[in-house]
Amino acid sequence: MTVFIIRRLMQSLAVVLVMSFIVFGGVNIVGDPVEMMVSDEATQEEREKVIRSMGLDKPWYVQYGRFVAGALEGNLGKSFVYGEPALEIIIHRIPATFELALAALLLAIVIGIPLGVYAGLKPDTVASKSIMAGSILGFSLPTFWVGLMFIMVFAVILGWLPSTGRGDTVPLLGIDVSFLTLDGLAHLFLPALNLALFKISLVIRLARAGTREVVHQDYIKFARAKGLTNSRVVLVHLMKNIMIPVVTVLGLEFGGLIAFSVVTESVFAWPGMGKLIIDSIQSLDRPVIVAYLMIIVLIFVIINLVVDVLYSILDPRVRLSEMKS
Amino acid sequence: MSETAAPPAVPAPADAGKVETPFHRFCRDFAESRVATAALAVLAAIILLALFAPWVAPTDPYDLASVSILDSKLKPGSQSMDGLTYWLGTDGAGRDLVSAIIYGLRISLGVGVMSGVFALCIGTAVGLAAAYFGGRIDTFIMRVVDIQLSFPAILIALILLAILGKGVDKITIALVIAQWAYYARTVRASALVERNKEYIEAAQCLALGHNRIVFRHLFPNCLPPLIVVGTIQTAHAISLEATLSFLGVGLPISEPSLGLLISNGFDFMLSGLYWISFFPGVALLVTIVSINLVGDQLRDVLNPRLQK
Amino acid sequence: MTDGAPTLQVDNLETHFFTKDGVAKAVDGVSFTVNRGEIMGLVGESGSGKSVTGFSILGLVDPPGRVVGGRVLFQGTDLLTLDPEGLRQLRGNRIAMIFQDPMMTLNPVLRVDTQMIETVRAHDSSVSADDARARARDALGQVGIPSPDERLKAYPHQFSGGMRQRVAIAIALLNKPDLIIADEPTTALDVTIQGQILYEAQKLCRETGTALIWITHDLAVIAGLADQISVMYAGRIVEQGMLDEVLDRPAHPYTQGLLGSVPGHNTRGKRLYQIPGMTPSLLNLPKGCAFKERCPHVDLACEAAPEITHPLPGRAVRCVHPQLNAGGRAS
């Protein structure tokens, strides 16, 4: 098990290193930030001072070396726009994004699994067919447009829920969260549902396919022959088996949620790192872009690692074979 | 011939000697699903609309002479100053939404299909190379593909657009880079299966050139899954382009795709002018859903494992 | 328990499968009685409806199958009219079932103790988890699993096939049932393990008075085990009687054929008998006697569906030409 984790860790490190190179190299081609920092009337001397202060006069490999050295110390440069350390700005925005993504994940599980299991247990009912048709639609609907429609229906026409911002937050373990206040929850619901829509469809499909497969297994029939109640057969014997693929995929999709939060955060003006990156791209705020991409890469690598470990805990068969190897 | 059950009551002499080709069987299998057939019809109509936009659209929404600011923000079904009916209303600049949507479809479909074709070509070439040459080349290519696929396409496109900036060419490049890996993986998987069959070995024994073996023997057998993935990925590309344009990092204002139309309407929606965002979104949705339905049916028809 | 009533009495049971291609009468008018402590062998080829009979008794027939007629009296109560909850309380408690493939019967993601304890607690929630565990441990010991305490914490994939079947049998025994339905439980096992399990099953019935229905296609298994035997063919029972009598004087041509195809000590060097033809499809049964196309004694009388007759005392035969003079081995 330990060997397995160490090997995965090495792989992850390699990916992070390669990505740091690509990200830095790529973003270095972005338009000239000096133009934005310096007013048109500035003298050549003033321009060069700015260039020097930002280290832009050095060759790219020196810049890259400084970048890696800085990154290891947690220093990814100062934002051109905010004048604060880029990493700090992003870390400050991470809780909002994670809260949104986790809420969406929760919704995907809470809504998707019961619907998918139902559609798998009773595939021929009208309700099941509607669920499946809905899931096809959920795959096809563009997230941003659904977000707009949510705002139109629930905020503009019905006026039930707010359409922008995080609402009231309270600190939890030193991090501001929305879900503990009523106002915050009201602000969280629409964006989370919007972000979850695609994943709900995915979970429905996975849960249905899993159910259809597992329900015909002998061990389910044996469980019924043992006289277990229907709820125990479904909730324990069936669910534990279908949860393995669902959790794996959902874990991997958590990164996708964070990536797609770019869209949802822009629609609902949710102050997370997704909205920040869009703003930064438009203002060519290079350190923030680089810091964002490095953090995203890190998040993805960690997610993949955690999913692998979780998977082996959930499925005893995998655990055994991994221990042998 | 007699095995292909033609109705015996109609022994049309013209049909004599006609054998059901694979293409005919494919068409018949496809038509078995009425939903998919309807989706195909809708898709065909959308493509025609997009192709012939200048002739089909009631007005030219980007001809400044014919657009009047006095007609702006009219409700669906309103009459213009000169008696024209705006069935879907007008936007903030007084453009007819029907026309704007038809022109928008043209751009959205164009970008989606173009990036799909390029990604397909690149992905196919890389996938075939990986499968055919195997060994280190295969390992290296697939490692790159795996790493890329562990990041969502939207994120990769976003990174690239951050680097490249806005524009039709730039978003096409971004979409191609974000999607080639899907094609490469698909092609490699089916080419690997084919590669291990005896006829490839026979072709190698005949000392046929790499190109000939790969393109005349390997490639045709990878086509069915490629067509399916291509359809679904094109829908994905259209959706992705709309999303990126909506975010303001995709197409410039001068190329008003459906995503940009929706984005333009966003500001008006909060004041209750829903139609400016709503109808372009419906057009986008119908396009994507019909492509996906066609793709689903293609998958069922082309999947050899499902064939009876 | 109603005294005097047999443990299980099945009357005219009918289970049909409503498929796209028509109605398959998997079980078509099956009747038999099993008394306390008795072992009945239910014999037939694959597709003869013997497993479906077992599932019908427990109410575990999956769609498109459905029990459409008959009575299943368990200690005097008709299980077919019982509400789902009543049936559930009987299952795994008074009536237990053992399945054919031990590799598939245990849930791969739950520990053995979980799967055993839940069986106890499903029927008596007042039993504490510790007591249930103690019972599970005793049951594992009873079926000859070494170091049961340790094995309880294991997952199914850590057991061999024979051990898994023992676990499944232990689960069936947990609540000391009055009836066990065993659906080819030894088919997937080695011959030596098969022998041990047969021996233990027989011992159990003699000691505890549990009735046992042993479903199999293998007459050799039944020969050393059962008290009475029912032979099924195409959804119907074609012959029924006490085991020794049926083996010695099989009256139905099908039973004769089955016996003839079992290799025995006095058949060395001889060509084994083979029943000609194939099992007919349940969707397309021949008119009249279902066996007529494979039967050496077929004539015009076989065009009418044969009724059950009693050509010998204690024997039921569904044939218009019962073979009363034949010996135990087909001539």
PDB file of N, CA, C and O in Angstrom, chain A residues 215-230 232 236-238 240-241 244 313-317 319-320, chain C residues 55 58-60 62 88 91-92 95 97 99 101 104-110 114-115 118-119 122-123 155 157-158 168 171:
ATOM      1  N   VAL A 215     -28.336  -5.730  -9.894  1.00  0.00           N
ATOM      2  CA  VAL A 215     -29.608  -6.267  -9.413  1.00  0.00           C
ATOM      3  C   VAL A 215     -29.827  -7.701  -9.902  1.00  0.00           C
ATOM      4  O   VAL A 215     -30.553  -8.472  -9.287  1.00  0.00           O
ATOM      5  N   HIS A 216     -29.157  -8.079 -10.975  1.00  0.00           N
ATOM      6  CA  HIS A 216     -29.331  -9.450 -11.476  1.00  0.00           C
ATOM      7  C   HIS A 216     -28.282 -10.406 -10.947  1.00  0.00           C
ATOM      8  O   HIS A 216     -28.251 -11.564 -11.338  1.00  0.00           O
ATOM      9  N   GLN A 217     -27.415  -9.909 -10.082  1.00  0.00           N
ATOM     10  CA  GLN A 217     -26.385 -10.781  -9.539  1.00  0.00           C
ATOM     11  C   GLN A 217     -27.000 -11.741  -8.530  1.00  0.00           C
ATOM     12  O   GLN A 217     -27.959 -11.413  -7.838  1.00  0.00           O
ATOM     13  N   ASP A 218     -26.382 -12.915  -8.429  1.00  0.00           N
ATOM     14  CA  ASP A 218     -26.866 -13.913  -7.478  1.00  0.00           C
ATOM     15  C   ASP A 218     -26.861 -13.389  -6.054  1.00  0.00           C
ATOM     16  O   ASP A 218     -27.727 -13.725  -5.270  1.00  0.00           O
ATOM     17  N   TYR A 219     -25.860 -12.573  -5.726  1.00  0.00           N
ATOM     18  CA  TYR A 219     -25.790 -12.179  -4.320  1.00  0.00           C
ATOM     19  C   TYR A 219     -26.949 -11.288  -3.911  1.00  0.00           C
ATOM     20  O   TYR A 219     -27.288 -11.225  -2.735  1.00  0.00           O
ATOM     21  N   ILE A 220     -27.551 -10.602  -4.866  1.00  0.00           N
ATOM     22  CA  ILE A 220     -28.746  -9.819  -4.529  1.00  0.00           C
ATOM     23  C   ILE A 220     -29.925 -10.758  -4.279  1.00  0.00           C
ATOM     24  O   ILE A 220     -30.679 -10.607  -3.308  1.00  0.00           O
ATOM     25  N   LYS A 221     -30.058 -11.754  -5.121  1.00  0.00           N
ATOM     26  CA  LYS A 221     -31.129 -12.725  -4.933  1.00  0.00           C
ATOM     27  C   LYS A 221     -30.912 -13.480  -3.616  1.00  0.00           C
ATOM     28  O   LYS A 221     -31.858 -13.750  -2.878  1.00  0.00           O
ATOM     29  N   PHE A 222     -29.660 -13.805  -3.342  1.00  0.00           N
ATOM     30  CA  PHE A 222     -29.342 -14.511  -2.096  1.00  0.00           C
ATOM     31  C   PHE A 222     -29.690 -13.630  -0.896  1.00  0.00           C
ATOM     32  O   PHE A 222     -30.226 -14.120   0.096  1.00  0.00           O
ATOM     33  N   ALA A 223     -29.390 -12.339  -1.023  1.00  0.00           N
ATOM     34  CA  ALA A 223     -29.721 -11.423   0.071  1.00  0.00           C
ATOM     35  C   ALA A 223     -31.228 -11.412   0.303  1.00  0.00           C
ATOM     36  O   ALA A 223     -31.702 -11.399   1.443  1.00  0.00           O
ATOM     37  N   ARG A 224     -32.003 -11.439  -0.786  1.00  0.00           N
ATOM     38  CA  ARG A 224     -33.453 -11.491  -0.615  1.00  0.00           C
ATOM     39  C   ARG A 224     -33.865 -12.836  -0.035  1.00  0.00           C
ATOM     40  O   ARG A 224     -34.775 -12.910   0.788  1.00  0.00           O
ATOM     41  N   ALA A 225     -33.191 -13.912  -0.467  1.00  0.00           N
ATOM     42  CA  ALA A 225     -33.521 -15.236   0.053  1.00  0.00           C
ATOM     43  C   ALA A 225     -33.213 -15.331   1.545  1.00  0.00           C
ATOM     44  O   ALA A 225     -33.781 -16.148   2.251  1.00  0.00           O
ATOM     45  N   LYS A 226     -32.294 -14.486   2.013  1.00  0.00           N
ATOM     46  CA  LYS A 226     -31.986 -14.477   3.445  1.00  0.00           C
ATOM     47  C   LYS A 226     -33.085 -13.789   4.239  1.00  0.00           C
ATOM     48  O   LYS A 226     -33.034 -13.756   5.459  1.00  0.00           O
ATOM     49  N   GLY A 227     -34.038 -13.184   3.537  1.00  0.00           N
ATOM     50  CA  GLY A 227     -35.138 -12.527   4.226  1.00  0.00           C
ATOM     51  C   GLY A 227     -34.832 -11.108   4.635  1.00  0.00           C
ATOM     52  O   GLY A 227     -35.503 -10.554   5.504  1.00  0.00           O
ATOM     53  N   LEU A 228     -33.823 -10.500   4.023  1.00  0.00           N
ATOM     54  CA  LEU A 228     -33.540  -9.095   4.343  1.00  0.00           C
ATOM     55  C   LEU A 228     -34.664  -8.222   3.809  1.00  0.00           C
ATOM     56  O   LEU A 228     -35.318  -8.563   2.823  1.00  0.00           O
ATOM     57  N   THR A 229     -34.870  -7.090   4.465  1.00  0.00           N
ATOM     58  CA  THR A 229     -35.897  -6.177   3.969  1.00  0.00           C
ATOM     59  C   THR A 229     -35.410  -5.574   2.652  1.00  0.00           C
ATOM     60  O   THR A 229     -34.219  -5.481   2.399  1.00  0.00           O
ATOM     61  N   ASN A 230     -36.375  -5.155   1.839  1.00  0.00           N
ATOM     62  CA  ASN A 230     -36.040  -4.546   0.554  1.00  0.00           C
ATOM     63  C   ASN A 230     -35.087  -3.385   0.735  1.00  0.00           C
ATOM     64  O   ASN A 230     -34.149  -3.201  -0.038  1.00  0.00           O
ATOM     65  N   ARG A 232     -32.910  -2.857   3.025  1.00  0.00           N
ATOM     66  CA  ARG A 232     -31.530  -3.260   3.320  1.00  0.00           C
ATOM     67  C   ARG A 232     -30.851  -3.828   2.076  1.00  0.00           C
ATOM     68  O   ARG A 232     -29.679  -3.541   1.827  1.00  0.00           O
ATOM     69  N   VAL A 236     -27.896  -1.370   1.268  1.00  0.00           N
ATOM     70  CA  VAL A 236     -26.587  -1.901   1.650  1.00  0.00           C
ATOM     71  C   VAL A 236     -25.994  -2.758   0.542  1.00  0.00           C
ATOM     72  O   VAL A 236     -24.934  -2.456   0.010  1.00  0.00           O
ATOM     73  N   HIS A 237     -26.699  -3.821   0.164  1.00  0.00           N
ATOM     74  CA  HIS A 237     -26.092  -4.779  -0.766  1.00  0.00           C
ATOM     75  C   HIS A 237     -25.915  -4.189  -2.153  1.00  0.00           C
ATOM     76  O   HIS A 237     -24.895  -4.367  -2.798  1.00  0.00           O
ATOM     77  N   LEU A 238     -26.937  -3.477  -2.630  1.00  0.00           N
ATOM     78  CA  LEU A 238     -26.844  -2.915  -3.978  1.00  0.00           C
ATOM     79  C   LEU A 238     -25.987  -1.657  -3.991  1.00  0.00           C
ATOM     80  O   LEU A 238     -25.047  -1.516  -4.766  1.00  0.00           O
ATOM     81  N   LYS A 240     -23.709  -0.454  -1.953  1.00  0.00           N
ATOM     82  CA  LYS A 240     -22.272  -0.528  -1.706  1.00  0.00           C
ATOM     83  C   LYS A 240     -21.538  -0.967  -2.972  1.00  0.00           C
ATOM     84  O   LYS A 240     -20.429  -0.548  -3.231  1.00  0.00           O
ATOM     85  N   ASN A 241     -22.195  -1.800  -3.776  1.00  0.00           N
ATOM     86  CA  ASN A 241     -21.547  -2.228  -5.011  1.00  0.00           C
ATOM     87  C   ASN A 241     -21.527  -1.145  -6.078  1.00  0.00           C
ATOM     88  O   ASN A 241     -20.551  -1.004  -6.799  1.00  0.00           O
ATOM     89  N   ILE A 244     -18.897   2.071  -5.840  1.00  0.00           N
ATOM     90  CA  ILE A 244     -17.478   2.032  -6.220  1.00  0.00           C
ATOM     91  C   ILE A 244     -17.229   2.819  -7.506  1.00  0.00           C
ATOM     92  O   ILE A 244     -16.445   3.764  -7.511  1.00  0.00           O
ATOM     93  N   ILE A 313      -9.772   1.656  -0.837  1.00  0.00           N
ATOM     94  CA  ILE A 313     -10.409   1.406   0.455  1.00  0.00           C
ATOM     95  C   ILE A 313     -11.815   0.844   0.242  1.00  0.00           C
ATOM     96  O   ILE A 313     -12.255  -0.063   0.930  1.00  0.00           O
ATOM     97  N   LEU A 314     -12.506   1.373  -0.759  1.00  0.00           N
ATOM     98  CA  LEU A 314     -13.889   0.956  -0.986  1.00  0.00           C
ATOM     99  C   LEU A 314     -13.975  -0.464  -1.512  1.00  0.00           C
ATOM    100  O   LEU A 314     -14.869  -1.208  -1.160  1.00  0.00           O
ATOM    101  N   ASP A 315     -13.071  -0.821  -2.399  1.00  0.00           N
ATOM    102  CA  ASP A 315     -13.162  -2.127  -3.018  1.00  0.00           C
ATOM    103  C   ASP A 315     -12.090  -3.046  -2.454  1.00  0.00           C
ATOM    104  O   ASP A 315     -10.925  -2.935  -2.790  1.00  0.00           O
ATOM    105  N   PRO A 316     -12.483  -3.962  -1.574  1.00  0.00           N
ATOM    106  CA  PRO A 316     -11.486  -4.818  -0.924  1.00  0.00           C
ATOM    107  C   PRO A 316     -10.674  -5.629  -1.921  1.00  0.00           C
ATOM    108  O   PRO A 316      -9.538  -5.966  -1.662  1.00  0.00           O
ATOM    109  N   ARG A 317     -11.260  -5.923  -3.095  1.00  0.00           N
ATOM    110  CA  ARG A 317     -10.521  -6.729  -4.064  1.00  0.00           C
ATOM    111  C   ARG A 317      -9.317  -5.967  -4.587  1.00  0.00           C
ATOM    112  O   ARG A 317      -8.228  -6.508  -4.744  1.00  0.00           O
ATOM    113  N   ARG A 319      -7.810  -3.531  -3.014  1.00  0.00           N
ATOM    114  CA  ARG A 319      -6.863  -3.365  -1.913  1.00  0.00           C
ATOM    115  C   ARG A 319      -5.933  -4.558  -1.856  1.00  0.00           C
ATOM    116  O   ARG A 319      -4.731  -4.429  -1.718  1.00  0.00           O
ATOM    117  N   LEU A 320      -6.514  -5.746  -2.009  1.00  0.00           N
ATOM    118  CA  LEU A 320      -5.725  -6.962  -1.910  1.00  0.00           C
ATOM    119  C   LEU A 320      -4.672  -7.018  -3.008  1.00  0.00           C
ATOM    120  O   LEU A 320      -3.506  -7.268  -2.762  1.00  0.00           O
TER     121      LEU A 320
ATOM    122  N   PHE C  55     -37.349 -21.211  -6.728  1.00  0.00           N
ATOM    123  CA  PHE C  55     -37.535 -19.765  -6.539  1.00  0.00           C
ATOM    124  C   PHE C  55     -39.011 -19.417  -6.344  1.00  0.00           C
ATOM    125  O   PHE C  55     -39.347 -18.497  -5.601  1.00  0.00           O
ATOM    126  N   LEU C  58     -40.159 -19.597  -2.758  1.00  0.00           N
ATOM    127  CA  LEU C  58     -39.717 -18.469  -1.935  1.00  0.00           C
ATOM    128  C   LEU C  58     -40.264 -17.131  -2.422  1.00  0.00           C
ATOM    129  O   LEU C  58     -39.979 -16.093  -1.830  1.00  0.00           O
ATOM    130  N   GLY C  59     -40.996 -17.137  -3.535  1.00  0.00           N
ATOM    131  CA  GLY C  59     -41.479 -15.874  -4.075  1.00  0.00           C
ATOM    132  C   GLY C  59     -40.363 -15.030  -4.632  1.00  0.00           C
ATOM    133  O   GLY C  59     -40.372 -13.804  -4.538  1.00  0.00           O
ATOM    134  N   LEU C  60     -39.339 -15.653  -5.220  1.00  0.00           N
ATOM    135  CA  LEU C  60     -38.179 -14.913  -5.726  1.00  0.00           C
ATOM    136  C   LEU C  60     -38.061 -15.006  -7.241  1.00  0.00           C
ATOM    137  O   LEU C  60     -36.974 -14.903  -7.790  1.00  0.00           O
ATOM    138  N   ASP C  62     -38.050 -13.574 -10.743  1.00  0.00           N
ATOM    139  CA  ASP C  62     -37.886 -12.223 -11.283  1.00  0.00           C
ATOM    140  C   ASP C  62     -38.718 -12.055 -12.552  1.00  0.00           C
ATOM    141  O   ASP C  62     -38.887 -13.003 -13.306  1.00  0.00           O
ATOM    142  N   ARG C  88     -41.260 -12.354   3.564  1.00  0.00           N
ATOM    143  CA  ARG C  88     -39.890 -11.975   3.895  1.00  0.00           C
ATOM    144  C   ARG C  88     -39.482 -12.574   5.235  1.00  0.00           C
ATOM    145  O   ARG C  88     -38.361 -13.050   5.398  1.00  0.00           O
ATOM    146  N   ARG C  91     -38.550 -16.152   4.759  1.00  0.00           N
ATOM    147  CA  ARG C  91     -37.321 -16.374   3.983  1.00  0.00           C
ATOM    148  C   ARG C  91     -36.081 -16.205   4.845  1.00  0.00           C
ATOM    149  O   ARG C  91     -35.960 -15.217   5.559  1.00  0.00           O
ATOM    150  N   GLY C  92     -35.182 -17.152   4.747  1.00  0.00           N
ATOM    151  CA  GLY C  92     -33.937 -17.037   5.498  1.00  0.00           C
ATOM    152  C   GLY C  92     -34.125 -17.329   6.965  1.00  0.00           C
ATOM    153  O   GLY C  92     -33.178 -17.338   7.738  1.00  0.00           O
ATOM    154  N   ILE C  95     -37.528 -20.822   6.009  1.00  0.00           N
ATOM    155  CA  ILE C  95     -37.142 -21.470   4.749  1.00  0.00           C
ATOM    156  C   ILE C  95     -35.846 -20.821   4.272  1.00  0.00           C
ATOM    157  O   ILE C  95     -35.801 -19.613   4.060  1.00  0.00           O
ATOM    158  N   MET C  97     -32.381 -20.910   1.551  1.00  0.00           N
ATOM    159  CA  MET C  97     -32.028 -21.397   0.228  1.00  0.00           C
ATOM    160  C   MET C  97     -30.513 -21.331   0.045  1.00  0.00           C
ATOM    161  O   MET C  97     -29.859 -20.425   0.531  1.00  0.00           O
ATOM    162  N   PHE C  99     -27.600 -21.471  -3.046  1.00  0.00           N
ATOM    163  CA  PHE C  99     -27.550 -21.290  -4.503  1.00  0.00           C
ATOM    164  C   PHE C  99     -26.476 -22.146  -5.124  1.00  0.00           C
ATOM    165  O   PHE C  99     -25.610 -22.702  -4.461  1.00  0.00           O
ATOM    166  N   ASP C 101     -23.941 -21.325  -7.491  1.00  0.00           N
ATOM    167  CA  ASP C 101     -22.565 -20.903  -7.719  1.00  0.00           C
ATOM    168  C   ASP C 101     -22.025 -20.157  -6.508  1.00  0.00           C
ATOM    169  O   ASP C 101     -22.352 -18.994  -6.285  1.00  0.00           O
ATOM    170  N   MET C 104     -20.698 -16.571  -6.612  1.00  0.00           N
ATOM    171  CA  MET C 104     -21.576 -15.441  -6.901  1.00  0.00           C
ATOM    172  C   MET C 104     -22.561 -15.132  -5.776  1.00  0.00           C
ATOM    173  O   MET C 104     -23.229 -14.119  -5.811  1.00  0.00           O
ATOM    174  N   THR C 105     -22.694 -16.033  -4.790  1.00  0.00           N
ATOM    175  CA  THR C 105     -23.778 -15.835  -3.823  1.00  0.00           C
ATOM    176  C   THR C 105     -23.443 -14.851  -2.721  1.00  0.00           C
ATOM    177  O   THR C 105     -24.341 -14.274  -2.129  1.00  0.00           O
ATOM    178  N   LEU C 106     -22.162 -14.701  -2.418  1.00  0.00           N
ATOM    179  CA  LEU C 106     -21.821 -13.781  -1.336  1.00  0.00           C
ATOM    180  C   LEU C 106     -21.485 -12.421  -1.924  1.00  0.00           C
ATOM    181  O   LEU C 106     -20.807 -12.324  -2.957  1.00  0.00           O
ATOM    182  N   ASN C 107     -21.964 -11.379  -1.260  1.00  0.00           N
ATOM    183  CA  ASN C 107     -21.707 -10.025  -1.739  1.00  0.00           C
ATOM    184  C   ASN C 107     -20.216  -9.704  -1.613  1.00  0.00           C
ATOM    185  O   ASN C 107     -19.657  -9.756  -0.521  1.00  0.00           O
ATOM    186  N   PRO C 108     -19.564  -9.387  -2.730  1.00  0.00           N
ATOM    187  CA  PRO C 108     -18.096  -9.238  -2.700  1.00  0.00           C
ATOM    188  C   PRO C 108     -17.606  -8.067  -1.852  1.00  0.00           C
ATOM    189  O   PRO C 108     -16.443  -8.067  -1.445  1.00  0.00           O
ATOM    190  N   VAL C 109     -18.440  -7.074  -1.606  1.00  0.00           N
ATOM    191  CA  VAL C 109     -17.929  -5.897  -0.901  1.00  0.00           C
ATOM    192  C   VAL C 109     -18.329  -5.858   0.571  1.00  0.00           C
ATOM    193  O   VAL C 109     -18.066  -4.879   1.254  1.00  0.00           O
ATOM    194  N   LEU C 110     -18.985  -6.908   1.061  1.00  0.00           N
ATOM    195  CA  LEU C 110     -19.343  -6.936   2.485  1.00  0.00           C
ATOM    196  C   LEU C 110     -18.606  -8.073   3.176  1.00  0.00           C
ATOM    197  O   LEU C 110     -18.432  -9.151   2.599  1.00  0.00           O
ATOM    198  N   THR C 114     -20.733  -9.360   8.435  1.00  0.00           N
ATOM    199  CA  THR C 114     -21.863  -8.492   8.112  1.00  0.00           C
ATOM    200  C   THR C 114     -22.988  -9.302   7.476  1.00  0.00           C
ATOM    201  O   THR C 114     -24.160  -9.164   7.838  1.00  0.00           O
ATOM    202  N   GLN C 115     -22.601 -10.144   6.531  1.00  0.00           N
ATOM    203  CA  GLN C 115     -23.610 -10.880   5.793  1.00  0.00           C
ATOM    204  C   GLN C 115     -24.287 -11.948   6.649  1.00  0.00           C
ATOM    205  O   GLN C 115     -25.413 -12.341   6.359  1.00  0.00           O
ATOM    206  N   GLU C 118     -26.517  -9.843   9.617  1.00  0.00           N
ATOM    207  CA  GLU C 118     -27.744  -9.223   9.111  1.00  0.00           C
ATOM    208  C   GLU C 118     -28.836 -10.273   8.924  1.00  0.00           C
ATOM    209  O   GLU C 118     -30.022  -9.975   9.043  1.00  0.00           O
ATOM    210  N   THR C 119     -28.439 -11.518   8.635  1.00  0.00           N
ATOM    211  CA  THR C 119     -29.422 -12.570   8.447  1.00  0.00           C
ATOM    212  C   THR C 119     -30.122 -12.900   9.767  1.00  0.00           C
ATOM    213  O   THR C 119     -31.324 -13.145   9.793  1.00  0.00           O
ATOM    214  N   ALA C 122     -32.268  -9.677  10.759  1.00  0.00           N
ATOM    215  CA  ALA C 122     -33.411  -9.362   9.890  1.00  0.00           C
ATOM    216  C   ALA C 122     -34.665 -10.029  10.424  1.00  0.00           C
ATOM    217  O   ALA C 122     -35.782  -9.584  10.140  1.00  0.00           O
ATOM    218  N   HIS C 123     -34.495 -11.099  11.185  1.00  0.00           N
ATOM    219  CA  HIS C 123     -35.663 -11.834  11.645  1.00  0.00           C
ATOM    220  C   HIS C 123     -35.903 -11.685  13.133  1.00  0.00           C
ATOM    221  O   HIS C 123     -36.963 -12.021  13.637  1.00  0.00           O
ATOM    222  N   TYR C 155     -13.294 -11.085   3.769  1.00  0.00           N
ATOM    223  CA  TYR C 155     -14.198 -10.834   2.653  1.00  0.00           C
ATOM    224  C   TYR C 155     -14.335 -12.112   1.828  1.00  0.00           C
ATOM    225  O   TYR C 155     -13.422 -12.955   1.833  1.00  0.00           O
ATOM    226  N   HIS C 157     -13.834 -12.902  -1.178  1.00  0.00           N
ATOM    227  CA  HIS C 157     -12.811 -13.287  -2.141  1.00  0.00           C
ATOM    228  C   HIS C 157     -11.602 -13.927  -1.466  1.00  0.00           C
ATOM    229  O   HIS C 157     -10.713 -14.426  -2.140  1.00  0.00           O
ATOM    230  N   GLN C 158     -11.579 -13.894  -0.142  1.00  0.00           N
ATOM    231  CA  GLN C 158     -10.466 -14.526   0.560  1.00  0.00           C
ATOM    232  C   GLN C 158     -10.740 -16.002   0.853  1.00  0.00           C
ATOM    233  O   GLN C 158      -9.933 -16.665   1.485  1.00  0.00           O
ATOM    234  N   ALA C 168     -22.124 -20.074   2.694  1.00  0.00           N
ATOM    235  CA  ALA C 168     -23.513 -19.913   2.265  1.00  0.00           C
ATOM    236  C   ALA C 168     -24.405 -20.895   3.008  1.00  0.00           C
ATOM    237  O   ALA C 168     -25.519 -20.553   3.430  1.00  0.00           O
ATOM    238  N   ILE C 171     -24.920 -19.698   6.470  1.00  0.00           N
ATOM    239  CA  ILE C 171     -25.927 -18.634   6.506  1.00  0.00           C
ATOM    240  C   ILE C 171     -27.321 -19.249   6.467  1.00  0.00           C
ATOM    241  O   ILE C 171     -28.230 -18.831   7.185  1.00  0.00           O
TER     242      ILE C 171
END
